[in-house]
Amino acid sequence: MDVRGARREPTMKDVAALAQVSTKTVSRVINDLPGAGPDVVERVRAAARTLGYRPNLTASSLRRSDKRSATIGVLFEDLSNPFDAALLRAVEDRARQNDVLVLAGSNEDDPALQRELLTSLATRRVDGIVAMAAGGHQDALQQERERGTPMVLVDRPPTFDGTDSVTTTNRDSSREAVLHLAGRGHRRIAFLGDRQTLWTSQERYTGYLEGLAHTGLTLHEELVRTDLHGPDAAETATAALLDLAEPPTALFTAQNLVTVGAMRTLRARGLHHRIALIGFDDFPLADMLEPAVTVLRQDVPALGRKAAELIFTRIDGDQSPPTHAVIPATLVQRGSGEIPPAP
Amino acid sequence: MDVRGARREPTMKDVAALAQVSTKTVSRVINDLPGAGPDVVERVRAAARTLGYRPNLTASSLRRSDKRSATIGVLFEDLSNPFDAALLRAVEDRARQNDVLVLAGSNEDDPALQRELLTSLATRRVDGIVAMAAGGHQDALQQERERGTPMVLVDRPPTFDGTDSVTTTNRDSSREAVLHLAGRGHRRIAFLGDRQTLWTSQERYTGYLEGLAHTGLTLHEELVRTDLHGPDAAETATAALLDLAEPPTALFTAQNLVTVGAMRTLRARGLHHRIALIGFDDFPLADMLEPAVTVLRQDVPALGRKAAELIFTRIDGDQSPPTHAVIPATLVQRGSGEIPPAP
DNA sequence: GCCGGTTACGTCAACGTTGACGTTGGAGGA
DNA sequence: TCCTCCAACGTCAACGTTGACGTAACCGGC
């Protein structure tokens, strides 16, 4: 170990000197461009090897005509959230095929933080951005887009024009869940949702309403609880629902953590085998619970893959009208959603 | 939206021209350096604002003396794994305090892929690397380290000298788990572990042995099952254990997915309330299962924070001997680990 | 009124790389 | 034999920024 610390990285000039050629020739050899004889190629390769030369991509992208940094930005809500993490992984895998690396950040659903991260990405001249728009306003994203930065929004569509997006069948799948419950005879189906500022929450609620309407059920306002942020809020809300004079016989929980909170209360009251439950978003071990939890499963890898494909198409200069891809979610029946209404 | 696509980003030259000063003065204003009068500062700021100028960090870091890219690399096994994701998030949070962004990649526990990603990071001239070393050999990491790149290993220590690391009390906590079970009267405690090439697996196994020795229990070879990769292998192994003439009365599952597989088999045989279980690594909903699962919980945020702090200290030029931080895991008693031996 | 020092600028070159464009020498054709 | 053409190099400048250094103007002090 060299205790004297950071030694200078060898440059093309060093390689050129050792191989006794010009730096331009080194450049040609490194980039596999024509115009170098076989013997010279070998000499340069050998020199690069002995010096441990590695090209400096930042210098290269500064000088190159296309200015590509071979890096894209990924801006999600919270990278420690399994959904976001799986999405990141899917994007990363697709990016690797293009020899592109991913600069990742969490915007915490905070527009100010999102703006800050966007400038951070911009100063690093990323080739494009895959973002999960923070709730509230998308001004910063829109401005970035209008500057010409290729951009794809995932999970939530843009509130502005001219930008691709990839989302899930939030509305249709929610409707399907309600139909599923109604088909089992439920007539009092509660809705528990996350913050209504989130587009996904709104869509899922709309799907819930459509489901009710479609089966001729009336909407009972007292069975709708929204703006539940986190499991604790969901726990309390579920308790309140169960304390109603006419409690629901089925719950549709429109978000991951809400599902967990609701289950906790059901379990605490010993009602988990008597009240039906369908949750939006699958989660690990859902099949190990008693009863196993029926969920709407999003195809996260497909979401990420599609988003990455779109961004690379745009980076390659595609100017066609924006695509709004919608990936279908599937109803996974495991038991909790098939409980009949209590007599 | 500008359909003509990528317009040229304004540069210092553009700002300088508009503000009628030299680029050097613009540089001074942008970087808040002294040597610019208040009126000039205002003129330059205004010009930058109207042009929408944003500094080009790649050009800056190329020219600067410190050569910092304000970017670090994070190389984990699988970013979609909740453990890795939480770790990434913790590193990211700490990095943000230094205005540093994170280039993230998954090495899939594959040395070849790890080497590839390392060169990708190196060509981008990251300031430092936080890595989860792929099993097998760490040659590529070592080489990178010897070139002078600041590096911190998480979850697994280096097999080479001169590099910081942050790990969990794998051995001590595993011993504690065995003592806990033995304290409840168990004498036939099985060990189910992940691939033995992984350092963590070895440590946890050693802790298991120490626990047995410490309580005077004899090691029964047939109760040890290692190299279980994924839940399916764990499921099969657990079944085999239960089919023994003298089956174990308690299981110590030394990894997340192994715990899941073991639980699956116990559940399938209706033995989940009769056979004790302690797992290494906490997981969501562990408290919702029946019985709730007793686990050794790693302090993931602390791991990530510490790793980030170490890397920044090194980036700042600290040359002191390597630190090997060990973060304590805690035994979370939830029920499954407190089941007494079947009579 | 002159001198030393400071402040507020500007000029120039360089970071590591590559695009544009020379220059050389030899192969090949008329 | 001479000319053309091409392969195989080299030279130079530029990408956007900043370090090193120069210079003009001004200020206070004697």
XYZ file of C-alpha atoms (C1' of nucleotides) in Angstrom:
746
model
C 0.000 0.000 0.000
C 1.296 3.361 -0.984
C 1.059 5.387 2.184
C 1.951 8.571 0.377
C -1.608 8.419 -0.909
C -3.063 9.559 -4.202
C -0.497 9.114 -6.891
C -1.134 10.801 -10.198
C -3.241 8.800 -12.604
C -1.332 8.110 -15.818
C -2.578 10.055 -18.828
C -2.473 9.583 -22.542
C 0.640 11.699 -22.585
C 2.414 9.202 -20.341
C 1.337 6.310 -22.504
C 2.346 8.210 -25.629
C 5.808 8.916 -24.237
C 6.386 5.311 -23.291
C 5.119 3.970 -26.604
C 6.951 6.719 -28.508
C 3.914 7.884 -30.408
C 1.698 10.942 -30.291
C -1.214 11.215 -27.881
C -3.554 11.244 -30.835
C -2.370 7.808 -31.813
C -2.922 6.604 -28.262
C -6.433 7.985 -28.508
C -6.954 6.051 -31.709
C -5.758 2.806 -30.173
C -7.769 3.232 -26.970
C -10.946 3.926 -28.907
C -10.328 1.246 -31.517
C -10.291 3.764 -34.310
C -8.571 3.019 -37.625
C -5.322 4.687 -38.504
C -2.863 2.763 -36.401
C -0.637 -0.030 -37.632
C -0.670 -3.413 -35.918
C 2.789 -2.969 -34.404
C 1.945 0.470 -33.037
C -1.335 -0.805 -31.624
C 0.574 -3.469 -29.784
C 3.168 -1.025 -28.482
C 0.499 1.351 -27.213
C -1.506 -1.432 -25.617
C 1.591 -2.679 -23.856
C 2.481 0.796 -22.630
C -1.053 1.370 -21.358
C -0.937 -1.948 -19.565
C 2.373 -1.378 -17.853
C 1.351 2.110 -16.741
C -2.098 0.976 -15.687
C -3.629 3.628 -17.889
C -7.374 4.171 -17.761
C -9.083 6.781 -19.889
C -10.496 9.828 -18.178
C -14.139 9.864 -19.152
C -14.751 13.358 -17.830
C -12.035 14.832 -20.017
C -13.250 12.757 -22.916
C -16.860 13.821 -22.578
C -15.777 17.441 -22.267
C -14.004 17.349 -25.576
C -16.192 14.938 -27.543
C -18.749 16.344 -29.899
C -21.693 14.425 -28.439
C -20.737 15.439 -24.904
C -22.114 12.193 -23.475
C -21.196 11.456 -19.887
C -22.439 7.856 -20.112
C -24.293 8.533 -16.889
C -27.967 8.995 -16.178
C -29.643 10.378 -13.088
C -32.247 8.450 -11.149
C -34.341 10.501 -8.786
C -36.768 8.462 -6.723
C -38.725 9.163 -3.593
C -36.804 6.929 -1.229
C -34.165 4.479 -2.373
C -34.580 2.440 0.802
C -38.191 1.732 -0.089
C -38.307 -1.765 -1.630
C -40.436 -0.550 -4.523
C -37.989 2.214 -5.398
C -35.056 -0.106 -4.870
C -36.437 -2.719 -7.239
C -37.115 -0.016 -9.776
C -33.589 1.327 -9.472
C -32.201 -2.122 -9.969
C -34.232 -2.629 -13.122
C -33.059 0.692 -14.536
C -29.490 -0.109 -13.595
C -29.596 -3.454 -15.371
C -30.875 -1.918 -18.557
C -28.371 0.910 -18.319
C -25.472 -1.468 -17.995
C -26.248 -2.811 -21.461
C -25.384 0.650 -22.767
C -22.321 0.984 -20.544
C -24.134 3.681 -18.659
C -23.880 4.202 -14.911
C -26.545 5.538 -12.607
C -26.364 8.542 -10.285
C -29.032 7.850 -7.694
C -30.808 10.143 -5.272
C -33.870 10.270 -3.003
C -36.090 13.314 -3.248
C -38.091 12.467 -0.119
C -41.158 13.657 -1.989
C -39.903 17.156 -1.248
C -39.951 19.592 -4.190
C -37.152 21.702 -2.698
C -34.883 18.711 -2.286
C -35.840 17.537 -5.732
C -34.814 20.859 -7.226
C -31.514 20.704 -5.385
C -30.788 17.196 -6.625
C -31.748 18.148 -10.145
C -29.155 20.917 -10.232
C -26.622 18.512 -8.781
C -27.335 16.152 -11.649
C -27.288 18.966 -14.158
C -23.883 20.247 -13.084
C -22.616 16.738 -13.637
C -24.097 16.819 -17.126
C -25.996 13.545 -16.959
C -27.310 12.361 -20.310
C -30.854 11.944 -19.025
C -33.010 11.630 -15.945
C -35.470 9.006 -14.749
C -37.571 10.547 -12.021
C -40.406 9.829 -9.664
C -41.934 13.280 -9.441
C -42.266 14.653 -5.934
C -45.873 15.405 -5.040
C -47.017 18.996 -5.081
C -45.473 20.790 -8.034
C -43.184 19.529 -10.703
C -41.769 22.944 -11.653
C -38.161 21.973 -11.300
C -38.633 18.862 -13.407
C -40.463 20.832 -16.048
C -37.756 23.486 -16.190
C -35.103 20.829 -16.518
C -37.079 19.196 -19.271
C -37.527 22.486 -21.100
C -33.797 22.994 -21.101
C -33.683 19.929 -23.272
C -32.650 17.250 -20.785
C -34.082 13.874 -21.801
C -36.455 12.753 -19.075
C -38.799 9.908 -18.230
C -41.175 9.927 -15.289
C -41.994 6.665 -13.541
C -44.870 5.703 -11.310
C -46.480 9.125 -11.779
C -47.109 10.953 -15.037
C -45.939 14.487 -15.747
C -48.268 17.416 -15.135
C -46.618 19.086 -18.101
C -46.390 18.232 -21.768
C -43.713 16.665 -23.835
C -42.336 14.095 -21.442
C -42.489 10.317 -21.481
C -43.886 8.368 -18.566
C -44.281 4.816 -17.350
C -47.018 4.016 -14.883
C -49.074 1.120 -13.568
C -52.745 0.398 -14.204
C -53.623 2.061 -10.923
C -57.206 2.831 -11.735
C -58.148 -0.300 -13.627
C -56.531 -2.603 -11.106
C -58.200 -0.849 -8.188
C -61.519 -1.243 -9.915
C -60.722 -4.922 -10.402
C -60.026 -5.304 -6.693
C -63.379 -3.821 -5.776
C -65.148 -6.019 -8.315
C -63.350 -9.004 -6.849
C -64.581 -8.186 -3.358
C -68.077 -7.352 -4.538
C -68.142 -10.637 -6.390
C -67.607 -12.388 -3.067
C -70.715 -10.676 -1.726
C -69.183 -7.683 0.022
C -71.323 -4.560 0.064
C -69.465 -2.457 2.619
C -65.963 -2.086 1.191
C -63.701 0.468 2.841
C -60.987 2.455 1.092
C -57.775 3.327 2.909
C -55.333 5.458 0.972
C -52.130 7.402 1.152
C -51.834 11.186 0.743
C -54.263 12.453 -1.834
C -51.649 14.785 -3.247
C -50.086 11.719 -4.813
C -51.334 10.974 -8.252
C -51.311 7.240 -7.612
C -53.556 7.692 -4.579
C -56.031 9.690 -6.597
C -56.062 7.148 -9.377
C -56.597 4.273 -7.006
C -59.406 6.105 -5.321
C -61.009 6.786 -8.673
C -60.727 3.095 -9.484
C -62.403 2.320 -6.180
C -65.278 4.652 -7.055
C -65.587 3.114 -10.510
C -65.697 -0.328 -8.954
C -68.505 0.663 -6.646
C -70.429 2.310 -9.438
C -69.931 -0.644 -11.734
C -71.469 -3.048 -9.245
C -74.235 -0.721 -8.195
C -72.903 -0.254 -4.680
C -73.412 3.064 -2.975
C -70.463 5.049 -1.740
C -70.428 5.352 2.046
C -68.307 8.380 2.846
C -67.505 7.071 6.303
C -65.816 4.054 4.751
C -63.247 6.225 2.967
C -60.082 7.174 4.798
C -57.355 8.995 2.899
C -54.123 10.845 3.613
C -52.797 8.011 5.723
C -49.041 8.442 5.725
C -47.357 5.378 7.134
C -48.557 2.301 8.973
C -49.429 4.092 12.199
C -51.976 6.358 10.609
C -53.433 3.344 8.823
C -53.652 1.456 12.089
C -55.663 4.199 13.725
C -57.883 4.653 10.702
C -58.646 0.948 10.569
C -59.548 0.941 14.225
C -61.940 3.829 13.623
C -63.552 1.946 10.743
C -64.073 -1.139 12.863
C -65.672 0.958 15.576
C -68.392 2.165 13.249
C -71.956 1.142 13.982
C -71.898 -0.626 10.636
C -68.271 -1.567 10.077
C -66.965 -2.612 6.661
C -66.730 -6.294 5.789
C -63.813 -5.731 3.411
C -60.873 -3.361 3.136
C -59.116 -2.123 0.058
C -55.794 -0.695 1.174
C -54.333 1.377 -1.613
C -50.705 1.403 -0.539
C -48.046 -0.838 0.867
C -47.570 0.622 4.321
C -51.289 1.247 4.669
C -51.837 -2.453 4.100
C -49.394 -3.255 6.875
C -51.082 -0.888 9.304
C -54.514 -2.244 8.520
C -53.352 -5.826 8.993
C -51.880 -4.905 12.315
C -55.209 -3.627 13.619
C -57.181 -6.540 12.184
C -54.770 -8.890 13.866
C -54.905 -7.027 17.166
C -58.664 -7.399 17.156
C -58.603 -10.989 15.972
C -60.532 -10.064 12.846
C -57.939 -11.019 10.232
C -59.856 -14.139 9.285
C -63.221 -12.421 9.227
C -62.632 -9.225 7.316
C -61.475 -9.379 3.711
C -58.451 -7.403 2.592
C -56.868 -6.565 -0.716
C -53.787 -4.399 -0.840
C -52.176 -2.464 -3.651
C -48.518 -3.438 -4.061
C -47.093 -6.822 -3.278
C -44.612 -7.238 -0.441
C -42.257 -9.953 0.755
C -43.813 -12.635 2.927
C -47.331 -11.678 1.918
C -47.826 -15.391 1.307
C -46.546 -16.355 4.741
C -49.095 -14.424 6.737
C -52.341 -15.932 8.009
C -54.324 -15.446 5.998
C -51.962 -14.899 3.101
C -52.601 -11.489 1.644
C -54.313 -10.943 -1.673
C -52.635 -8.083 -3.499
C -52.403 -6.185 -6.745
C -48.886 -6.801 -7.864
C -47.099 -4.200 -9.946
C -44.605 -5.441 -12.487
C -41.707 -3.441 -11.099
C -38.967 -4.877 -13.306
C -41.069 -4.118 -16.367
C -41.639 -0.566 -15.151
C -37.931 0.021 -14.693
C -36.930 -1.650 -17.915
C -39.417 0.347 -19.915
C -38.349 3.598 -18.296
C -34.714 2.888 -19.079
C -35.535 1.955 -22.659
C -37.447 5.153 -23.153
C -34.701 7.331 -21.738
C -32.082 5.760 -23.966
C -34.271 6.197 -27.007
C -34.560 9.874 -26.178
C -30.868 10.206 -25.481
C -30.260 8.720 -28.904
C -32.124 11.670 -30.289
C -35.633 10.361 -30.812
C -37.942 13.365 -31.200
C -41.252 11.566 -31.639
C -44.279 12.526 -29.526
C -44.139 11.483 -25.871
C -44.977 7.916 -24.906
C -47.087 7.148 -21.872
C -46.531 3.476 -21.190
C -48.867 1.725 -18.782
C -47.768 -1.552 -17.275
C -50.532 -3.883 -16.074
C -50.695 -4.956 -12.440
C -52.089 -8.388 -11.622
C -54.405 -9.548 -8.879
C -52.679 -12.221 -6.833
C -55.271 -14.214 -4.892
C -53.863 -15.593 -1.701
C -56.751 -15.788 0.722
C -57.358 -12.491 2.468
C -59.227 -11.145 -0.509
C -61.418 -14.223 -0.786
C -62.918 -14.106 2.694
C -66.706 -13.881 2.390
C -68.609 -11.192 4.265
C -69.342 -12.016 7.899
C -72.967 -13.103 8.278
C -41.127 22.570 -25.239
C -38.245 23.008 -27.611
C -38.751 20.338 -30.197
C -35.401 21.027 -31.784
C -33.987 19.197 -28.791
C -30.702 19.688 -27.009
C -29.770 23.338 -27.103
C -26.267 24.275 -26.110
C -25.764 24.801 -22.389
C -24.563 28.327 -21.672
C -20.953 28.547 -20.551
C -18.932 30.980 -18.527
C -17.927 32.618 -21.760
C -21.541 33.423 -22.536
C -22.087 34.838 -19.077
C -18.863 36.818 -19.314
C -19.874 38.322 -22.635
C -23.290 39.365 -21.355
C -21.887 40.811 -18.139
C -18.987 42.414 -19.996
C -16.307 40.895 -17.793
C -13.684 38.190 -18.226
C -14.489 34.535 -17.699
C -12.125 34.540 -14.758
C -14.294 37.092 -13.013
C -17.355 34.991 -13.685
C -15.514 32.079 -12.134
C -14.805 34.191 -9.073
C -18.423 35.207 -8.691
C -19.777 31.718 -9.219
C -17.407 30.280 -6.638
C -17.847 33.116 -4.167
C -14.182 33.985 -4.294
C -12.944 37.456 -3.332
C -11.724 39.823 -5.971
C -14.968 41.043 -7.484
C -16.664 44.332 -6.691
C -20.266 44.382 -5.532
C -21.548 45.919 -8.764
C -19.730 43.376 -10.900
C -20.972 40.541 -8.718
C -24.494 41.717 -9.265
C -24.019 42.087 -13.017
C -22.570 38.604 -13.313
C -25.280 37.060 -11.162
C -27.931 38.724 -13.285
C -26.314 37.537 -16.494
C -26.032 34.000 -15.178
C -29.679 34.066 -14.179
C -30.987 35.319 -17.486
C -28.935 32.793 -19.427
C -29.779 29.970 -17.034
C -26.121 29.277 -16.556
C -25.095 26.267 -14.500
C -21.471 25.424 -13.917
C -20.029 22.387 -15.637
C -18.685 20.256 -12.830
C -16.827 17.902 -15.150
C -14.832 20.728 -16.692
C -14.271 22.208 -13.278
C -13.006 18.984 -11.753
C -10.747 18.445 -14.741
C -9.017 21.751 -14.214
C -9.145 22.052 -10.410
C -6.083 21.121 -8.454
C -7.871 18.703 -6.124
C -9.570 16.993 -9.075
C -12.615 16.181 -6.975
C -15.646 14.973 -8.877
C -17.922 15.346 -5.843
C -19.125 11.842 -6.612
C -18.515 8.569 -4.853
C -19.132 5.054 -6.094
C -21.287 2.587 -4.215
C -20.871 -1.008 -5.221
C -23.213 -3.392 -3.457
C -24.309 -6.925 -4.131
C -27.864 -6.191 -5.199
C -29.456 -2.784 -4.887
C -32.925 -4.330 -4.941
C -32.155 -6.263 -1.767
C -33.732 -4.346 1.131
C -30.542 -4.579 3.172
C -28.444 -3.103 0.392
C -31.089 -0.527 -0.366
C -31.225 0.698 3.225
C -27.452 0.842 3.263
C -27.366 2.850 0.061
C -29.882 5.261 1.461
C -27.828 5.808 4.595
C -24.699 6.455 2.549
C -26.603 8.794 0.275
C -27.915 10.833 3.193
C -24.483 11.281 4.640
C -23.035 12.097 1.244
C -25.579 14.805 0.643
C -24.191 16.712 3.606
C -20.960 17.033 1.623
C -22.750 17.869 -1.624
C -21.599 14.565 -2.968
C -23.669 12.352 -5.255
C -23.643 8.590 -5.463
C -22.939 6.404 -8.478
C -24.587 3.103 -7.602
C -24.088 -0.374 -8.992
C -24.843 -4.019 -8.215
C -21.986 -6.471 -8.457
C -24.229 -9.533 -8.185
C -21.543 -11.083 -6.029
C -19.673 -11.715 -9.259
C -15.976 -10.773 -9.261
C -15.931 -10.252 -13.018
C -18.861 -7.872 -12.899
C -17.325 -6.174 -9.916
C -14.120 -5.545 -11.826
C -16.067 -4.172 -14.743
C -18.024 -1.785 -12.537
C -14.861 -0.704 -10.792
C -13.267 0.382 -14.041
C -16.477 2.155 -14.953
C -16.255 4.078 -11.709
C -12.559 4.699 -12.189
C -12.966 6.169 -15.667
C -15.457 8.559 -14.127
C -12.868 9.495 -11.531
C -15.025 9.033 -8.443
C -13.490 10.431 -5.275
C -13.925 7.196 -3.360
C -15.700 3.855 -3.289
C -17.926 2.163 -0.736
C -18.117 -1.494 -1.618
C -19.579 -4.779 -0.519
C -16.875 -7.119 -1.691
C -18.038 -9.885 -3.981
C -17.334 -13.331 -2.561
C -14.416 -15.261 -3.919
C -11.530 -12.929 -4.565
C -11.198 -9.260 -3.983
C -8.344 -8.736 -6.450
C -10.001 -5.971 -8.355
C -10.849 -4.094 -5.186
C -7.344 -4.497 -3.905
C -5.835 -3.253 -7.149
C -8.103 -0.246 -7.130
C -7.157 0.447 -3.546
C -3.466 0.158 -4.315
C -3.824 2.745 -7.009
C -4.721 5.102 -4.214
C -8.503 5.234 -4.513
C -10.062 5.850 -1.094
C -12.172 2.825 -0.227
C -14.353 1.494 2.557
C -15.738 -2.019 2.641
C -19.116 -2.639 4.253
C -20.669 -5.804 5.592
C -17.518 -7.754 4.817
C -13.943 -6.860 5.723
C -11.090 -6.699 3.213
C -8.889 -9.715 2.684
C -6.077 -7.246 2.057
C -4.388 -4.631 4.196
C -4.761 -0.921 4.439
C -8.479 -0.530 3.893
C -11.228 0.579 6.261
C -14.237 -1.574 6.902
C -17.574 -1.469 8.683
C -19.188 -4.718 9.705
C -21.750 -6.122 12.111
C -21.111 -8.221 15.204
C -21.776 -11.345 13.191
C -19.941 -13.727 15.437
C -20.866 -12.327 18.820
C -24.504 -11.939 17.925
C -24.710 -15.451 16.549
C -23.217 -16.755 19.776
C -25.795 -14.740 21.665
C -28.585 -16.336 19.653
C -27.356 -19.816 20.487
C -27.003 -18.925 24.167
C -30.529 -17.563 24.075
C -31.874 -20.818 22.692
C -29.771 -22.939 25.009
C -31.021 -20.852 27.898
C -34.547 -21.954 26.992
C -33.452 -25.544 27.325
C -32.686 -26.410 23.716
C -29.948 -28.964 23.223
C -30.384 -29.768 19.543
C -29.934 -26.463 17.770
C -29.562 -26.574 14.010
C -27.545 -24.130 11.923
C -28.736 -23.141 8.462
C -26.427 -20.836 6.547
C -25.783 -19.183 3.244
C -22.799 -19.895 1.003
C -19.692 -20.518 3.040
C -17.601 -18.457 0.651
C -19.219 -15.427 2.225
C -17.323 -14.036 5.155
C -20.520 -13.248 7.029
C -21.633 -16.865 6.748
C -18.357 -18.091 8.139
C -18.463 -15.647 11.022
C -21.996 -16.576 11.916
C -21.112 -20.224 11.819
C -18.132 -19.601 14.056
C -20.415 -17.775 16.477
C -22.731 -20.761 16.422
C -19.843 -23.060 17.297
C -18.734 -20.737 20.067
C -22.238 -20.675 21.449
C -22.391 -24.449 21.530
C -18.987 -24.689 23.167
C -19.828 -22.045 25.684
C -22.897 -23.916 26.907
C -21.243 -27.304 26.800
C -23.392 -28.577 23.961
C -21.906 -30.985 21.489
C -21.832 -30.189 17.817
C -23.995 -32.546 15.789
C -22.722 -32.413 12.238
C -26.041 -33.509 10.844
C -27.661 -30.400 12.301
C -25.449 -28.106 10.223
C -26.586 -27.142 6.725
C -24.593 -24.588 4.815
C -24.366 -23.205 1.291
C -28.083 -22.617 1.094
C -28.571 -20.018 -1.581
C -32.068 -18.643 -1.506
C -35.300 -19.718 0.191
C -35.817 -22.865 -1.873
C -32.585 -24.469 -0.788
C -33.382 -23.524 2.792
C -36.809 -25.077 2.470
C -35.381 -28.389 1.364
C -32.661 -28.346 3.974
C -35.167 -27.679 6.729
C -37.314 -30.568 5.553
C -34.282 -32.845 5.677
C -33.512 -31.696 9.210
C -37.039 -32.403 10.343
C -36.861 -35.866 8.829
C -33.907 -36.851 10.986
C -34.395 -39.597 13.531
C -33.577 -37.013 16.166
C -34.701 -33.692 14.681
C -33.594 -30.331 16.086
C -35.831 -28.480 18.536
C -34.512 -25.089 17.489
C -33.188 -23.488 14.312
C -30.681 -20.723 13.908
C -31.036 -19.384 10.375
C -28.041 -17.279 9.567
C -29.459 -15.263 6.714
C -32.579 -13.458 5.629
C -33.767 -15.634 2.794
C -32.758 -18.775 4.643
C -35.038 -17.697 7.471
C -37.891 -17.332 5.028
C -37.317 -20.773 3.550
C -37.117 -22.408 6.957
C -40.306 -20.742 8.081
C -42.038 -21.942 4.970
C -41.218 -25.561 5.754
C -42.080 -25.252 9.440
C -45.399 -23.769 8.455
C -46.066 -26.451 5.874
C -45.571 -29.097 8.510
C -47.482 -27.222 11.176
C -44.410 -27.050 13.366
C -43.975 -23.282 13.529
C -45.310 -23.153 17.072
C -43.297 -26.121 18.252
C -39.816 -25.510 16.905
C -37.896 -22.431 17.979
C -36.353 -20.135 15.396
C -33.961 -17.235 15.488
C -32.925 -15.542 12.280
C -30.051 -13.258 11.430
C -31.265 -10.000 9.856
C -34.554 -8.388 10.583
C -37.169 -8.139 7.855
C -40.429 -6.269 7.372
C -43.497 -7.896 8.912
C -41.439 -10.210 11.076
C -43.672 -9.054 13.900
C -46.834 -9.882 11.990
C -46.148 -13.555 11.504
C -47.381 -16.250 13.841
C -45.369 -16.659 15.845
C -43.610 -13.348 15.412
C -40.007 -13.989 14.500
C -37.132 -13.423 16.893
C -34.199 -11.959 15.001
C -30.787 -10.416 15.291
C -31.275 -6.958 13.925
C -28.394 -5.162 12.244
C -28.223 -1.412 12.619
C -28.215 -0.708 8.910
C -28.428 3.085 9.073
C -25.479 3.112 11.441
C -23.504 0.866 9.091
C -24.118 3.150 6.160
C -23.491 6.338 8.070
C -20.226 5.061 9.447
C -19.081 3.864 6.041
C -19.825 7.246 4.521
C -18.066 9.067 7.317
C -14.985 6.923 6.875
C -14.840 7.427 3.144
C -15.085 11.188 3.487
C -12.365 11.248 6.094
C -10.126 9.362 3.701
C -11.072 11.576 0.796
C -10.081 14.523 2.954
C -6.634 13.034 3.059
C -6.571 11.167 6.351
C -3.651 8.748 6.247
C -4.026 7.126 9.647
C -4.046 3.329 9.999
C -7.194 1.590 8.744
C -10.282 1.532 10.949
C -12.377 -1.591 11.282
C -15.640 -0.425 12.764
C -18.014 -3.040 14.132
C -21.637 -2.100 14.655
C -23.545 -4.151 17.242
C -26.627 -6.108 16.220
C -29.403 -6.567 18.762
C -31.516 -9.581 19.611
C -35.168 -8.718 19.096
C -37.328 -11.192 21.011
C -40.684 -11.645 19.364
C -41.766 -15.151 20.173
C -40.295 -17.677 17.754
C -37.010 -17.685 19.625
C -38.662 -18.180 22.976
C -40.456 -21.416 22.190
C -39.305 -24.094 24.668
C -38.098 -27.471 23.398
C -40.850 -29.922 22.607
C -41.111 -32.505 25.384
C 4.257 64.167 -3.822
C 5.929 59.700 -3.500
C 5.901 54.959 -1.895
C 4.115 50.485 -0.268
C 0.198 47.904 -0.149
C -4.230 46.404 -1.345
C -8.265 45.745 -4.308
C -10.309 44.627 -8.564
C -9.885 43.181 -12.286
C -7.572 40.776 -16.830
C -4.341 37.431 -19.489
C -2.524 33.167 -20.294
C -1.927 28.475 -19.998
C -3.215 24.117 -18.572
C -6.316 19.983 -16.978
C -6.890 15.175 -20.449
C -8.930 14.285 -24.434
C -10.425 14.386 -29.418
C -11.984 16.735 -34.063
C -10.051 18.857 -38.028
C -6.543 18.839 -40.807
C -1.550 18.208 -42.107
C 2.373 15.380 -43.661
C 4.859 11.395 -45.075
C 5.936 7.248 -47.500
C 4.887 3.548 -50.202
C 1.716 0.823 -53.217
C -0.431 0.779 -57.513
C -1.886 2.302 -62.141
C -1.213 4.666 -66.665
C 8.578 7.158 -64.634
C 5.439 9.964 -62.654
C 1.310 10.790 -60.560
C -2.548 9.481 -57.557
C -4.286 7.702 -53.569
C -4.453 5.856 -49.195
C -2.781 4.223 -44.794
C -0.386 5.703 -40.908
C 0.891 8.664 -38.473
C 1.535 13.835 -36.337
C 0.170 18.879 -35.127
C -2.826 22.082 -33.401
C -6.606 23.861 -31.202
C -10.524 23.474 -28.557
C -14.019 21.595 -24.858
C -15.276 24.730 -19.968
C -12.965 25.851 -16.201
C -9.406 27.613 -12.850
C -4.389 28.450 -10.964
C -0.622 31.508 -11.496
C 0.503 35.768 -12.353
C 0.289 40.503 -14.267
C -1.424 45.300 -14.003
C -3.894 49.427 -13.232
C -6.132 52.208 -9.991
C -6.674 53.739 -5.554
C -5.787 54.502 -0.510
C -3.295 55.994 3.513
C 0.843 57.724 5.570
C 4.788 60.614 5.898
